Amino acid sequence: MRVLITGGAGFIGSHLAERLLAAGDRVVVLDDLSTGSMTNIAHLVGRPDFAHRIGSVTDAPLVAELVDVCDVTVHLAAAVGVQLIIDQPTATIETNVRGTEVVLGAAARKKKLCVIASTSEVYGKASKVPFSEDDDVSLGPTTHSRWAYACSKALDEWLALAYVREKKLPVVVVRLFNTVGPRQIGRYGMVLPRFADQALAGQPITVFGSGEQARCFCHVLDSVEAIARLMKTETAVGEVVNIGNDHEITIGDLAERVRTAAGSKSDIVRIPYDVAYAKGFEDMERRVPDIRKLARLTGFRPEITLSRIIDDVVYDRRRARAEA
Ligand code: UDP
C-alpha cells in the first residue's frame, strides 16, 4: 500500500511513517513544518519507499496530486497543543477545518480510504468516566479559545461522517487521547516533555491548577499501532474510534514520577490556570478513554506502561538537550 500522511513530519506522523515502512508499505509525507520538523523524518529521506513534500494541507491542488498517487490518506495535519491554540485561535480554526475539507474532497473523487485524526478534546468538559465514542460532547462558551479547537475537530468529524453517508467515502475517524513519547516537544504546551525538560534543567516543574486533575498517557508507538491496524480493518469504516491508554495518573503525581526518573532536585510548583494560560481557562478534571471498541475492531489494546513512557520521554529530552 502507498500511504499519504499529512502532518507526517510531526511527532505522531513520523512514528506512523516508521511503523508503516517497517511493515512494507510505502509512505508519502506532506507537512508544512509549522509544528513538525525535518529532523523527525531526516533518517527516512532517501529511502526508495519514502517521499516527502513540504506544503500545506490547505493547498488543494497539491493535496489532490498526492491523494491520487496513494491508496490511503492518514490526515494528521492540524493545529495542536493547548498553548498554541490559545495563542493562535484563527489559524487553529482555519487549518483544522479547511485542511480536512481539502483532504476529504480530494479523496472523494476516487473513493480513497481516509483516516481522519480527531481528539479527545471533543468530549469537552463532560465528567463521565470513561468516555465512549457515542457519548454527548459538552463544550464551553465561544468566548474561550480552548473550545474552538474542540469545536474545529468536532466539525471535522461531522464532515468526515457526512462524506461516509452521502458520498460513500470510506473514512475512519480516530479520537486520540493524550499521546506522548520520543520527539514530542513541550513548546506547544504538552505536559510530559515540559516536565522532563524542567526536571533535566533543574528548573521548577510547573503543575497547573491543583495537580489533582488526571490524564491517561498513551505511548506513541501504541497509538500508531492502533492507527495502522484500523487502516486495514474493513469494519472500522464509518466508525469513530478512541485511541488511548486507560491507565490514569494525576498531574501532581506525574510531576513527582518525572522528577524521580530524571534524577532531578527540581521543586514542584503550583501555578493557577489563569496565570498559566488565560483568564477563565477551563481544564478537564479527568479524561479516560473507553478502548473497548478499538479492541473489538482490531484485537489491540495500548499497553506500554507509564514507567516506560516516562523513561522514554526523559531519555529523549536528555538526548535533545545534549544535541542542542
Ligand atoms: N499541565 C501542567 N503543567 C504544564 C503543562 C500542562 O500542569 O507545564 C497540565 C494541564 O493543565 C493539563 C495536563 O497537564 O491538566 C495535560 O496537559 P496537556 O496540555 O499535555 O494536554 P491536555 O490534556 O490538556 O490536552
Tab-separated table of C-alpha atoms and ligand atoms in Angstrom:
chain	number	residue	atom	x	y	z
A	1	MET	CA	0.000	0.000	0.000
A	2	ARG	CA	1.095	3.579	-0.572
A	3	VAL	CA	0.029	5.820	2.307
A	4	LEU	CA	-0.131	9.624	2.380
A	5	ILE	CA	0.431	11.020	5.869
A	6	THR	CA	-0.498	14.686	6.230
A	7	GLY	CA	1.442	16.103	9.145
A	8	GLY	CA	3.917	13.281	8.601
A	9	ALA	CA	6.901	15.269	9.850
A	10	GLY	CA	5.174	15.745	13.176
A	11	PHE	CA	5.525	13.768	16.337
A	12	ILE	CA	2.814	11.169	15.686
A	13	GLY	CA	3.126	11.240	11.887
A	14	SER	CA	6.821	10.425	11.847
A	15	HIS	CA	6.285	7.410	14.117
A	16	LEU	CA	3.426	6.257	11.910
A	17	ALA	CA	5.674	6.574	8.851
A	18	GLU	CA	8.259	4.330	10.508
A	19	ARG	CA	5.629	1.797	11.553
A	20	LEU	CA	4.194	1.562	8.029
A	21	LEU	CA	7.583	1.387	6.321
A	22	ALA	CA	8.589	-1.427	8.675
A	23	ALA	CA	5.506	-3.365	7.539
A	24	GLY	CA	6.416	-2.947	3.860
A	25	ASP	CA	4.092	-0.063	2.970
A	26	ARG	CA	5.301	2.945	1.016
A	27	VAL	CA	4.886	6.381	2.574
A	28	VAL	CA	4.438	9.908	1.256
A	29	VAL	CA	4.589	12.715	3.813
A	30	LEU	CA	3.022	16.140	3.406
A	31	ASP	CA	3.944	18.691	6.057
A	32	ASP	CA	4.328	22.463	6.202
A	33	LEU	CA	6.852	22.174	9.057
A	34	SER	CA	4.823	24.582	11.213
A	35	THR	CA	4.975	22.342	14.265
A	36	GLY	CA	6.574	19.343	12.550
A	37	SER	CA	10.275	19.190	11.790
A	38	MET	CA	12.624	17.731	9.175
A	39	THR	CA	14.677	16.215	11.983
A	40	ASN	CA	11.747	13.869	12.685
A	41	ILE	CA	11.993	12.328	9.209
A	42	ALA	CA	15.626	13.036	8.245
A	43	HIS	CA	16.513	9.358	8.789
A	44	LEU	CA	13.817	8.308	6.279
A	45	VAL	CA	14.700	10.733	3.493
A	46	GLY	CA	16.460	8.961	0.629
A	47	ARG	CA	14.748	5.609	1.110
A	48	PRO	CA	13.148	4.390	-2.126
A	49	ASP	CA	9.873	3.657	-0.302
A	50	PHE	CA	9.648	7.134	1.244
A	51	ALA	CA	8.900	10.573	-0.197
A	52	HIS	CA	8.088	13.912	1.337
A	53	ARG	CA	6.659	17.241	0.184
A	54	ILE	CA	6.836	20.472	2.098
A	55	GLY	CA	3.492	22.202	1.730
A	56	SER	CA	0.184	22.974	3.327
A	57	VAL	CA	-2.745	20.628	3.676
A	58	THR	CA	-4.910	23.590	2.674
A	59	ASP	CA	-3.224	23.624	-0.778
A	60	ALA	CA	-5.978	21.780	-2.668
A	61	PRO	CA	-4.091	21.065	-5.947
A	62	LEU	CA	-1.088	19.690	-4.069
A	63	VAL	CA	-3.259	17.523	-1.804
A	64	ALA	CA	-5.221	16.224	-4.813
A	65	GLU	CA	-1.986	15.264	-6.570
A	66	LEU	CA	-0.711	13.327	-3.550
A	67	VAL	CA	-4.029	11.693	-2.650
A	68	ASP	CA	-4.284	10.457	-6.245
A	69	VAL	CA	-0.974	8.574	-6.140
A	70	CYS	CA	-1.734	6.953	-2.760
A	71	ASP	CA	-4.147	4.207	-1.674
A	72	VAL	CA	-4.875	5.631	1.778
A	73	THR	CA	-4.589	9.053	3.406
A	74	VAL	CA	-3.999	9.439	7.124
A	75	HIS	CA	-4.858	13.044	7.920
A	76	LEU	CA	-2.912	14.141	10.973
A	77	ALA	CA	-2.024	17.700	9.928
A	78	ALA	CA	-3.660	20.075	12.384
A	79	ALA	CA	-3.020	22.878	14.798
A	80	VAL	CA	-2.399	21.085	18.106
A	81	GLY	CA	-1.304	21.902	21.628
A	82	VAL	CA	-3.357	23.859	24.148
A	83	GLN	CA	-0.852	26.722	24.296
A	84	LEU	CA	-0.670	27.080	20.506
A	85	ILE	CA	-4.439	27.028	20.253
A	86	ILE	CA	-4.821	29.808	22.786
A	87	ASP	CA	-2.075	31.878	21.129
A	88	GLN	CA	-3.283	31.363	17.524
A	89	PRO	CA	-7.043	30.800	17.563
A	90	THR	CA	-7.652	31.988	13.978
A	91	ALA	CA	-5.029	29.731	12.403
A	92	THR	CA	-6.272	26.836	14.546
A	93	ILE	CA	-9.804	27.011	13.212
A	94	GLU	CA	-8.791	27.705	9.616
A	95	THR	CA	-6.144	24.978	9.411
A	96	ASN	CA	-8.258	22.347	11.099
A	97	VAL	CA	-11.479	22.892	9.226
A	98	ARG	CA	-10.102	23.808	5.805
A	99	GLY	CA	-7.432	21.085	5.857
A	100	THR	CA	-9.931	18.317	6.495
A	101	GLU	CA	-12.279	19.719	3.874
A	102	VAL	CA	-9.480	19.629	1.289
A	103	VAL	CA	-8.391	16.075	2.162
A	104	LEU	CA	-11.928	14.662	2.101
A	105	GLY	CA	-12.734	16.488	-1.123
A	106	ALA	CA	-9.642	15.052	-2.845
A	107	ALA	CA	-10.258	11.526	-1.529
A	108	ALA	CA	-13.909	11.587	-2.557
A	109	ARG	CA	-13.072	11.946	-6.256
A	110	LYS	CA	-11.613	8.443	-6.349
A	111	LYS	CA	-13.206	6.996	-3.191
A	112	LYS	CA	-9.861	6.564	-1.447
A	113	LEU	CA	-9.759	5.421	2.158
A	114	CYS	CA	-9.100	8.177	4.711
A	115	VAL	CA	-8.232	8.067	8.371
A	116	ILE	CA	-9.142	11.402	9.943
A	117	ALA	CA	-7.439	12.211	13.241
A	118	SER	CA	-9.578	13.824	15.879
A	119	THR	CA	-9.022	14.327	19.569
A	120	SER	CA	-10.390	13.517	22.993
A	121	GLU	CA	-10.885	17.294	23.363
A	122	VAL	CA	-14.192	16.816	21.532
A	123	TYR	CA	-15.645	15.213	24.668
A	124	GLY	CA	-15.178	18.649	26.198
A	125	LYS	CA	-15.785	19.080	29.894
A	126	ALA	CA	-18.121	16.175	30.443
A	127	SER	CA	-17.284	14.351	33.668
A	128	LYS	CA	-18.170	10.840	32.554
A	129	VAL	CA	-15.565	8.111	33.093
A	130	PRO	CA	-14.619	6.585	30.743
A	131	PHE	CA	-15.509	8.471	27.537
A	132	SER	CA	-17.205	6.266	24.929
A	133	GLU	CA	-17.485	7.164	21.285
A	134	ASP	CA	-21.243	7.752	21.344
A	135	ASP	CA	-21.242	10.000	24.418
A	136	ASP	CA	-22.543	13.563	24.209
A	137	VAL	CA	-19.959	16.278	23.749
A	138	SER	CA	-20.143	19.242	26.118
A	139	LEU	CA	-18.136	22.245	25.075
A	140	GLY	CA	-17.705	25.556	26.874
A	141	PRO	CA	-18.588	29.014	25.567
A	142	THR	CA	-17.297	30.510	22.315
A	143	THR	CA	-15.594	33.249	24.330
A	144	HIS	CA	-12.955	30.711	25.470
A	145	SER	CA	-10.414	29.813	22.763
A	146	ARG	CA	-9.788	26.352	24.105
A	147	TRP	CA	-13.214	25.219	22.927
A	148	ALA	CA	-12.549	26.460	19.404
A	149	TYR	CA	-10.088	23.630	18.998
A	150	ALA	CA	-12.580	21.025	20.216
A	151	CYS	CA	-15.260	22.525	18.010
A	152	SER	CA	-12.999	22.600	14.924
A	153	LYS	CA	-12.179	18.912	15.375
A	154	ALA	CA	-15.812	18.023	16.061
A	155	LEU	CA	-16.697	19.744	12.792
A	156	ASP	CA	-14.002	17.639	11.065
A	157	GLU	CA	-15.727	14.552	12.438
A	158	TRP	CA	-19.167	15.683	11.261
A	159	LEU	CA	-17.747	16.386	7.829
A	160	ALA	CA	-15.959	13.030	7.630
A	161	LEU	CA	-19.096	11.148	8.641
A	162	ALA	CA	-21.140	13.206	6.177
A	163	TYR	CA	-18.792	12.074	3.393
A	164	VAL	CA	-19.293	8.462	4.513
A	165	ARG	CA	-23.089	8.731	4.416
A	166	GLU	CA	-23.600	10.962	1.455
A	167	LYS	CA	-20.670	10.216	-0.831
A	168	LYS	CA	-19.906	6.650	0.282
A	169	LEU	CA	-16.325	7.622	1.033
A	170	PRO	CA	-14.550	5.062	3.247
A	171	VAL	CA	-13.414	7.023	6.313
A	172	VAL	CA	-12.308	6.053	9.803
A	173	VAL	CA	-12.284	8.762	12.488
A	174	VAL	CA	-9.813	8.248	15.315
A	175	ARG	CA	-10.027	10.204	18.569
A	176	LEU	CA	-6.552	10.402	20.011
A	177	PHE	CA	-6.260	10.821	23.776
A	178	ASN	CA	-3.077	12.262	25.333
A	179	THR	CA	-0.337	10.784	23.165
A	180	VAL	CA	3.253	11.055	24.332
A	181	GLY	CA	6.704	9.721	23.590
A	182	PRO	CA	10.002	10.492	21.904
A	183	ARG	CA	10.047	13.529	19.526
A	184	GLN	CA	7.207	15.318	21.297
A	185	ILE	CA	8.283	18.776	22.366
A	186	GLY	CA	6.967	20.921	25.195
A	187	ARG	CA	6.861	24.192	23.259
A	188	TYR	CA	3.147	23.951	22.452
A	189	GLY	CA	2.106	23.051	25.975
A	190	MET	CA	2.281	19.253	26.197
A	191	VAL	CA	2.842	18.363	29.788
A	192	LEU	CA	5.190	15.380	29.743
A	193	PRO	CA	8.053	16.794	27.640
A	194	ARG	CA	7.674	20.073	29.536
A	195	PHE	CA	8.077	18.334	32.891
A	196	ALA	CA	11.026	16.332	31.549
A	197	ASP	CA	12.762	19.486	30.233
A	198	GLN	CA	12.166	21.306	33.506
A	199	ALA	CA	13.413	18.378	35.598
A	200	LEU	CA	16.539	17.923	33.473
A	201	ALA	CA	17.331	21.645	33.602
A	202	GLY	CA	16.867	21.700	37.394
A	203	GLN	CA	14.122	24.308	36.937
A	204	PRO	CA	10.808	24.296	38.820
A	205	ILE	CA	8.314	21.748	37.496
A	206	THR	CA	5.136	23.714	36.772
A	207	VAL	CA	1.941	21.956	37.808
A	208	PHE	CA	-1.071	23.971	36.658
A	209	GLY	CA	-4.121	24.176	38.897
A	210	SER	CA	-4.332	21.857	41.901
A	211	GLY	CA	-2.490	18.972	40.242
A	212	GLU	CA	-5.442	16.758	41.131
A	213	GLN	CA	-6.607	16.732	37.501
A	214	ALA	CA	-5.784	13.407	35.872
A	215	ARG	CA	-4.887	12.176	32.401
A	216	CYS	CA	-4.189	8.864	30.702
A	217	PHE	CA	-0.996	8.855	28.655
A	218	CYS	CA	-0.591	6.610	25.644
A	219	HIS	CA	2.822	5.797	24.180
A	220	VAL	CA	3.022	6.991	20.591
A	221	LEU	CA	4.134	3.519	19.472
A	222	ASP	CA	0.834	2.131	20.778
A	223	SER	CA	-1.127	4.947	19.119
A	224	VAL	CA	0.438	4.380	15.694
A	225	GLU	CA	-0.043	0.627	16.014
A	226	ALA	CA	-3.742	1.270	16.584
A	227	ILE	CA	-3.942	3.602	13.567
A	228	ALA	CA	-2.063	1.120	11.346
A	229	ARG	CA	-4.439	-1.676	12.330
A	230	LEU	CA	-7.588	0.408	11.888
A	231	MET	CA	-6.379	1.352	8.398
A	232	LYS	CA	-6.591	-2.304	7.476
A	233	THR	CA	-9.856	-3.104	9.272
A	234	GLU	CA	-12.842	-3.001	6.944
A	235	THR	CA	-15.363	-2.959	9.776
A	236	ALA	CA	-13.823	0.288	11.067
A	237	VAL	CA	-15.083	2.251	8.052
A	238	GLY	CA	-17.693	4.808	9.076
A	239	GLU	CA	-16.758	4.454	12.736
A	240	VAL	CA	-15.346	6.835	15.344
A	241	VAL	CA	-12.751	5.042	17.471
A	242	ASN	CA	-10.989	6.144	20.670
A	243	ILE	CA	-7.242	5.541	20.769
A	244	GLY	CA	-5.589	5.864	24.153
A	245	ASN	CA	-4.315	4.089	27.213
A	246	ASP	CA	-6.792	3.795	30.093
A	247	HIS	CA	-4.273	3.937	32.940
A	248	GLU	CA	-4.837	7.190	34.826
A	249	ILE	CA	-2.472	9.423	36.816
A	250	THR	CA	-2.881	12.861	38.414
A	251	ILE	CA	-0.675	15.636	37.051
A	252	GLY	CA	0.761	16.186	40.554
A	253	ASP	CA	1.849	12.537	40.732
A	254	LEU	CA	3.187	12.727	37.192
A	255	ALA	CA	5.448	15.626	38.198
A	256	GLU	CA	6.910	13.520	41.012
A	257	ARG	CA	7.419	10.477	38.787
A	258	VAL	CA	9.195	12.568	36.130
A	259	ARG	CA	11.408	14.234	38.723
A	260	THR	CA	12.448	10.846	40.101
A	261	ALA	CA	13.031	9.338	36.640
A	262	ALA	CA	15.235	12.306	35.696
A	263	GLY	CA	17.195	12.068	38.967
A	264	SER	CA	16.345	15.743	39.465
A	265	LYS	CA	16.165	18.004	42.507
A	266	SER	CA	13.714	20.451	40.886
A	267	ASP	CA	10.986	21.991	43.020
A	268	ILE	CA	7.419	21.206	42.047
A	269	VAL	CA	5.402	24.439	41.958
A	270	ARG	CA	1.667	25.032	41.505
A	271	ILE	CA	0.578	27.745	39.048
A	272	PRO	CA	-3.043	28.950	38.796
A	273	TYR	CA	-4.672	28.304	35.425
A	274	ASP	CA	-5.326	31.957	34.647
A	275	VAL	CA	-1.614	32.685	35.054
A	276	ALA	CA	-0.570	29.610	33.056
A	277	TYR	CA	-2.996	30.050	30.182
A	278	ALA	CA	-5.612	32.784	30.005
A	279	LYS	CA	-8.275	34.211	32.264
A	280	GLY	CA	-11.271	31.910	32.507
A	281	PHE	CA	-9.330	28.853	31.282
A	282	GLU	CA	-11.233	25.657	31.981
A	283	ASP	CA	-9.404	22.357	32.409
A	284	MET	CA	-10.847	18.859	32.444
A	285	GLU	CA	-10.629	17.001	35.724
A	286	ARG	CA	-10.437	13.533	34.222
A	287	ARG	CA	-10.233	12.125	30.739
A	288	VAL	CA	-10.235	8.353	30.437
A	289	PRO	CA	-10.799	6.566	27.125
A	290	ASP	CA	-13.144	3.657	26.728
A	291	ILE	CA	-10.999	1.474	24.466
A	292	ARG	CA	-13.322	-1.495	24.092
A	293	LYS	CA	-14.305	-0.504	20.571
A	294	LEU	CA	-10.682	-0.366	19.419
A	295	ALA	CA	-10.081	-3.791	20.974
A	296	ARG	CA	-13.226	-5.205	19.412
A	297	LEU	CA	-12.337	-3.946	15.931
A	298	THR	CA	-8.602	-4.677	15.910
A	299	GLY	CA	-7.852	-7.034	18.804
A	300	PHE	CA	-5.336	-4.438	20.019
A	301	ARG	CA	-5.100	-2.541	23.318
A	302	PRO	CA	-2.423	0.073	24.092
A	303	GLU	CA	-0.395	-1.374	26.937
A	304	ILE	CA	3.017	0.302	27.138
A	305	THR	CA	3.362	1.185	30.818
A	306	LEU	CA	3.603	4.674	32.246
A	307	SER	CA	7.061	3.838	33.674
A	308	ARG	CA	8.376	3.074	30.216
A	309	ILE	CA	6.637	6.133	28.783
A	310	ILE	CA	8.284	8.416	31.332
A	311	ASP	CA	11.677	6.737	30.852
A	312	ASP	CA	11.437	7.078	27.064
A	313	VAL	CA	10.496	10.761	27.253
A	314	VAL	CA	13.206	11.602	29.790
A	315	TYR	CA	15.765	9.741	27.650
A	316	ASP	CA	14.635	11.575	24.517
A	317	ARG	CA	14.662	15.009	26.122
A	318	ARG	CA	18.102	14.334	27.649
A	319	ARG	CA	19.399	13.428	24.186
A	320	ALA	CA	17.795	16.540	22.659
A	321	ARG	CA	19.425	18.727	25.313
A	322	ALA	CA	22.805	17.143	24.654
A	323	GLU	CA	22.458	17.797	20.905
A	324	ALA	CA	21.266	21.403	21.325
B	1	UDP	N1	-0.070	20.965	32.589
B	1	UDP	C1	0.681	21.307	33.701
B	1	UDP	N2	1.874	21.903	33.515
B	1	UDP	C2	2.389	22.184	32.280
B	1	UDP	C3	1.623	21.831	31.141
B	1	UDP	C4	0.400	21.224	31.335
B	1	UDP	O1	0.266	21.056	34.841
B	1	UDP	O2	3.500	22.740	32.212
B	1	UDP	C5	-1.361	20.280	32.801
B	1	UDP	C6	-2.536	20.845	32.022
B	1	UDP	O3	-3.129	21.931	32.697
B	1	UDP	C7	-3.467	19.627	31.945
B	1	UDP	C8	-2.478	18.457	31.856
B	1	UDP	O4	-1.232	18.945	32.341
B	1	UDP	O5	-4.222	19.491	33.115
B	1	UDP	C9	-2.280	17.920	30.449
B	1	UDP	O6	-1.934	18.999	29.611
B	1	UDP	P1	-1.585	18.836	28.075
B	1	UDP	O7	-1.524	20.229	27.510
B	1	UDP	O8	-0.401	17.972	27.909
B	1	UDP	O9	-2.823	18.049	27.463
B	1	UDP	P2	-4.413	18.259	27.606
B	1	UDP	O10	-4.872	17.026	28.294
B	1	UDP	O11	-4.699	19.485	28.384
B	1	UDP	O12	-4.859	18.344	26.195
